[in-house]
CSV table of C-alpha atoms and ligand atoms in Angstrom, one decimal:
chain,number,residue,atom,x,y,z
A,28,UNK,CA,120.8,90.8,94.5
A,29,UNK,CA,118.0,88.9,97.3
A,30,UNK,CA,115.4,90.7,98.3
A,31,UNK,CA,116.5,91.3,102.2
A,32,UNK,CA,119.9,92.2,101.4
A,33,UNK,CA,118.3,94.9,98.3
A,34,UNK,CA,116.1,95.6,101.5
A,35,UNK,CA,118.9,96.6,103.9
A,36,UNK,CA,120.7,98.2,101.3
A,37,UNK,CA,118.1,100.5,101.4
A,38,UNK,CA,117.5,100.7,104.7
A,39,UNK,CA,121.4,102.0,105.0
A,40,UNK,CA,120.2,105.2,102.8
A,41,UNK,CA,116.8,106.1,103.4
A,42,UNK,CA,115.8,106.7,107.2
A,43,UNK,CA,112.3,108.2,106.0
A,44,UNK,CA,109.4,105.5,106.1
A,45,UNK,CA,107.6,107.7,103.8
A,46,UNK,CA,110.0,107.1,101.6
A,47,UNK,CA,111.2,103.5,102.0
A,48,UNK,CA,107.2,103.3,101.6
A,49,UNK,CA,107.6,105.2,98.9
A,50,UNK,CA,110.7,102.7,97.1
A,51,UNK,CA,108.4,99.6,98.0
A,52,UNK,CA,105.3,100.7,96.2
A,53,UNK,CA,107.0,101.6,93.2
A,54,UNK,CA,109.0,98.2,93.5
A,55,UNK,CA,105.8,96.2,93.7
A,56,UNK,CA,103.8,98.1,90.7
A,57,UNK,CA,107.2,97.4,88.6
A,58,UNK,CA,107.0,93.7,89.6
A,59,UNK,CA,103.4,93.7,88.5
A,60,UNK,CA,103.4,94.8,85.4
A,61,UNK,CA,106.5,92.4,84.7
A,62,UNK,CA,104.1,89.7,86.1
A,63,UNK,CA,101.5,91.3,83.5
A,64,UNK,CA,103.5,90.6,81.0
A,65,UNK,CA,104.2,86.9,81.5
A,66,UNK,CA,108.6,88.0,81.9
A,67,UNK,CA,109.9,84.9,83.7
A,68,UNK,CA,111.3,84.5,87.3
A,69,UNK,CA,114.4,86.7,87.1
A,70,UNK,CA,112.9,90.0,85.2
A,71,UNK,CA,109.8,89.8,87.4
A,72,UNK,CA,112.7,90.3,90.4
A,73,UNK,CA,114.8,92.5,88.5
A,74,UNK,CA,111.5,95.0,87.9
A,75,UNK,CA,111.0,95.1,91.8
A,76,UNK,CA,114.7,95.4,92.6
A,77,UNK,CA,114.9,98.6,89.8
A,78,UNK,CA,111.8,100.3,91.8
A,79,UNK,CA,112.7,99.5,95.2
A,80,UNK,CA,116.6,100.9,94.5
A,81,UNK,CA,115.6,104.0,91.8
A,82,UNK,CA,115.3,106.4,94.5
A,83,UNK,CA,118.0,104.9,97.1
A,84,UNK,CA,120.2,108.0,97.2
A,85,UNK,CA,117.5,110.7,97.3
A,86,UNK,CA,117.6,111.5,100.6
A,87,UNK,CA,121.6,111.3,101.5
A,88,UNK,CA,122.1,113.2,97.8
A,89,UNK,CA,119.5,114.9,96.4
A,90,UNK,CA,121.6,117.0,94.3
A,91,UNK,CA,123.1,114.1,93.0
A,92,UNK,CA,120.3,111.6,92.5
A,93,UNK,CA,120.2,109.0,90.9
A,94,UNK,CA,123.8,109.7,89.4
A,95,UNK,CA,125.5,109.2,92.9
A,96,UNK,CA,123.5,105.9,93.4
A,97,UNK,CA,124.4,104.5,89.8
A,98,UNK,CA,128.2,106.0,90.6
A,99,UNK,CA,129.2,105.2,93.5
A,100,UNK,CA,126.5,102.3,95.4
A,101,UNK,CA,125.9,100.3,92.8
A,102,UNK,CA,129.6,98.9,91.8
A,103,UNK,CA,129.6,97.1,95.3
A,104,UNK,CA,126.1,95.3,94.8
A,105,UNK,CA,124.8,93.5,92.2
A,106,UNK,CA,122.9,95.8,89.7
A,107,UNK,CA,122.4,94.8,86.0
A,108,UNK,CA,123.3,97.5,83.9
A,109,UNK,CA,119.4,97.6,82.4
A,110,UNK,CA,118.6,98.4,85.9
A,111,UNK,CA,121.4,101.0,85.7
A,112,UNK,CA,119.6,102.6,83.0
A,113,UNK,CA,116.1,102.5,83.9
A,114,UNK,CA,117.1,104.1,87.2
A,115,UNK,CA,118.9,107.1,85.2
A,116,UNK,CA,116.3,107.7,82.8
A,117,UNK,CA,113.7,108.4,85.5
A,118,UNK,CA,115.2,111.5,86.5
A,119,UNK,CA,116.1,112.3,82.4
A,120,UNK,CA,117.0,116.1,83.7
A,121,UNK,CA,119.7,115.4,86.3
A,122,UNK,CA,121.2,112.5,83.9
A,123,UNK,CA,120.6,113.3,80.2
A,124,UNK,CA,119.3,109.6,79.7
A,125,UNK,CA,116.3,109.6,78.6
A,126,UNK,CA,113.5,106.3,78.4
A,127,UNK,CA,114.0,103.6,75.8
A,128,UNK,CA,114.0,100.3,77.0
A,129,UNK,CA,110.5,98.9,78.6
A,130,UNK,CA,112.0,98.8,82.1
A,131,UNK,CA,113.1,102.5,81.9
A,132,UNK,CA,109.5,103.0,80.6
A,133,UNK,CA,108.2,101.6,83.0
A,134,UNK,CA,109.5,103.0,86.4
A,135,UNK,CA,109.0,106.5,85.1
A,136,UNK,CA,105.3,105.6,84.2
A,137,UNK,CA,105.3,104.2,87.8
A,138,UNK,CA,107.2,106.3,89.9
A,139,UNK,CA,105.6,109.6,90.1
A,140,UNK,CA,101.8,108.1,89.5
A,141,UNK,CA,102.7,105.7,92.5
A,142,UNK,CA,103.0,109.1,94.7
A,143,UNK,CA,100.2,110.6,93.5
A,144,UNK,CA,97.8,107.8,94.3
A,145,UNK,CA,99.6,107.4,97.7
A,146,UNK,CA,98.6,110.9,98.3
A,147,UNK,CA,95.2,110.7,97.5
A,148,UNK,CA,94.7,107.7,99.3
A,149,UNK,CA,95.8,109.5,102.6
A,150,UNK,CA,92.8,111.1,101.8
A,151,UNK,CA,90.6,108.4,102.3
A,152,UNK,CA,89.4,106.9,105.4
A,153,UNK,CA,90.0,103.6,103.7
A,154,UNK,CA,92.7,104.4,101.8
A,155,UNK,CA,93.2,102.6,98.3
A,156,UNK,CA,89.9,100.3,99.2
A,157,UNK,CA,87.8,101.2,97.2
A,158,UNK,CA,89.1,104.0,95.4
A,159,UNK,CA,88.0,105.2,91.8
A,160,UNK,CA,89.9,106.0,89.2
A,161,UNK,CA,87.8,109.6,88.6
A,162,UNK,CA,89.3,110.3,92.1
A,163,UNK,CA,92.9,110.2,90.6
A,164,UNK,CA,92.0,111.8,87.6
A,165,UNK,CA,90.1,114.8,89.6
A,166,UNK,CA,92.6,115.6,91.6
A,167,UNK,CA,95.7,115.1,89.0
A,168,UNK,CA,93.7,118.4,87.5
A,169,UNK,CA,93.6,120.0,90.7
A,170,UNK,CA,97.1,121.8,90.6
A,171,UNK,CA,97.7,122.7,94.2
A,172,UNK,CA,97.1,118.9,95.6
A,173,UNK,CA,100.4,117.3,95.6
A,174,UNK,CA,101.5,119.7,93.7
A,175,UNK,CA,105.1,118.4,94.0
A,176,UNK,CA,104.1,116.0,91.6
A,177,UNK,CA,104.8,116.2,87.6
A,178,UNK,CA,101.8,116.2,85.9
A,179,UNK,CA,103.8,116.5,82.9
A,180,UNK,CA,105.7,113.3,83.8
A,181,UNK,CA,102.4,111.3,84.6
A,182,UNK,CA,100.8,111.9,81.3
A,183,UNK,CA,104.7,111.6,79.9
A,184,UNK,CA,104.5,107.9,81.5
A,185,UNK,CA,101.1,106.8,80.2
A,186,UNK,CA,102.4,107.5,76.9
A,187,UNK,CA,105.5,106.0,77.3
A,188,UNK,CA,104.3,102.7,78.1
A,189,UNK,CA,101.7,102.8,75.4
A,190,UNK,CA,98.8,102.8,77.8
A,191,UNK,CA,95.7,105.2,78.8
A,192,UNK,CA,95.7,107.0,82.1
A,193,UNK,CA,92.6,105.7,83.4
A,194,UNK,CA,94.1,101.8,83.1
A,195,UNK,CA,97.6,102.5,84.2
A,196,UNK,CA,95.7,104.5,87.5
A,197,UNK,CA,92.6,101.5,87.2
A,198,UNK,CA,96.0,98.7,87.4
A,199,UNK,CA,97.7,100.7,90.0
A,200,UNK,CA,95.1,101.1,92.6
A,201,UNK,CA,94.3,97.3,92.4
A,202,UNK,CA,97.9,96.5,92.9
A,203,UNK,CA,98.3,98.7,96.2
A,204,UNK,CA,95.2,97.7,97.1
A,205,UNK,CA,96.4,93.8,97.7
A,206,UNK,CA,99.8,95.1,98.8
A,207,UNK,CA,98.1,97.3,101.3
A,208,UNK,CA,95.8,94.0,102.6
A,209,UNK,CA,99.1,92.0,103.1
A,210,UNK,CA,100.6,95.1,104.6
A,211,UNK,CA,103.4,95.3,102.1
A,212,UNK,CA,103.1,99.0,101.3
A,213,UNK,CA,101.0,102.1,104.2
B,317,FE2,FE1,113.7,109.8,91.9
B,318,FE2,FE1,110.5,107.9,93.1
């Protein structure tokens, strides 16, 4: 699937731009850390198309995200089935598939750390410029900020993908910080 048609698929579920916002950010820290890891041409675009799409029926379905999207949207676009996977195993509760490959690793090591730093940088006047990682760490530990944010499933992340917190938050702030410049992401 191309990029502007994944994009307008979207854009035909989500009618929040907090949370196409939201989609894109975790779509481009996805395609990084494919790019990070030297995958060639089609993984690096099937990372990004698994983060743009994992949260595509949230807001039309919430009680039945992500098994509605993987159900029923899906079969008439072209989704591999590892990006099938990875998109059920971020939300392990609602679909009783839990993390194993590296892509499912990844999104959930990306998806609810990519809110978090979104959040704090609303915070700052200029926003993921210039941002430390003791910022993100501070406030992760400061329970009523964001507190619709899993703690558990940041830390759950970070060790998923084999990392330390303060590199996976030190990668992800650079990576928002260029998308922000080319005004990919708010
Ligand atoms: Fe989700
Ligand atoms: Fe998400």
């Amino acid at each position: 699937m191309e990029k502007e048609s994944a994009k307008l698929l979207l854009r035909e579920y989500i009618t929040t731009n907090s949370l196409i916002n939201h989609s894109h950010m975790v779509a481009i820290a996805m395609q990084a850390y494919a790019q990070k890891q030297e995958k060639d041409e089609k993984s690096i675009h099937d990372w990004w198309l698994c983060g743009l799409l994992h949260d595509i029926d949230w807001e039309a379905y919430p009680d039945q995200h992500p098994n509605y999207a993987v159900e029923y949207i899906f079969p008439k676009v072209e989704v591999t089935d590892e990006i099938k996977h990875a998109i059920l195993a971020h939300a392990p509760e609602q679909t009783g598939i839990i993390a194993e490959s590296e892509m499912d690793c990844y999104l959930f090591a990306c998806d609810e750390l990519s809110g978090f730093i979104h959040a704090v940088s609303l915070l700052r006047p200029t926003g993921y410029e210039g941002m430390k990682v003791k910022s993100v760490t501070k406030k992760l530990k400061t329970p009523n900020f964001a507190a619709n944010i899993s703690r558990d499933d940041v830390y759950k992340g970070v060790e998923l993908i084999g990392t330390n917190l303060a590199d996976h938050i030190l990668f992800l702030i650079d990576v928002f910080q260029k998308a922000k410049e080319k005004n990919l992401i708010r």
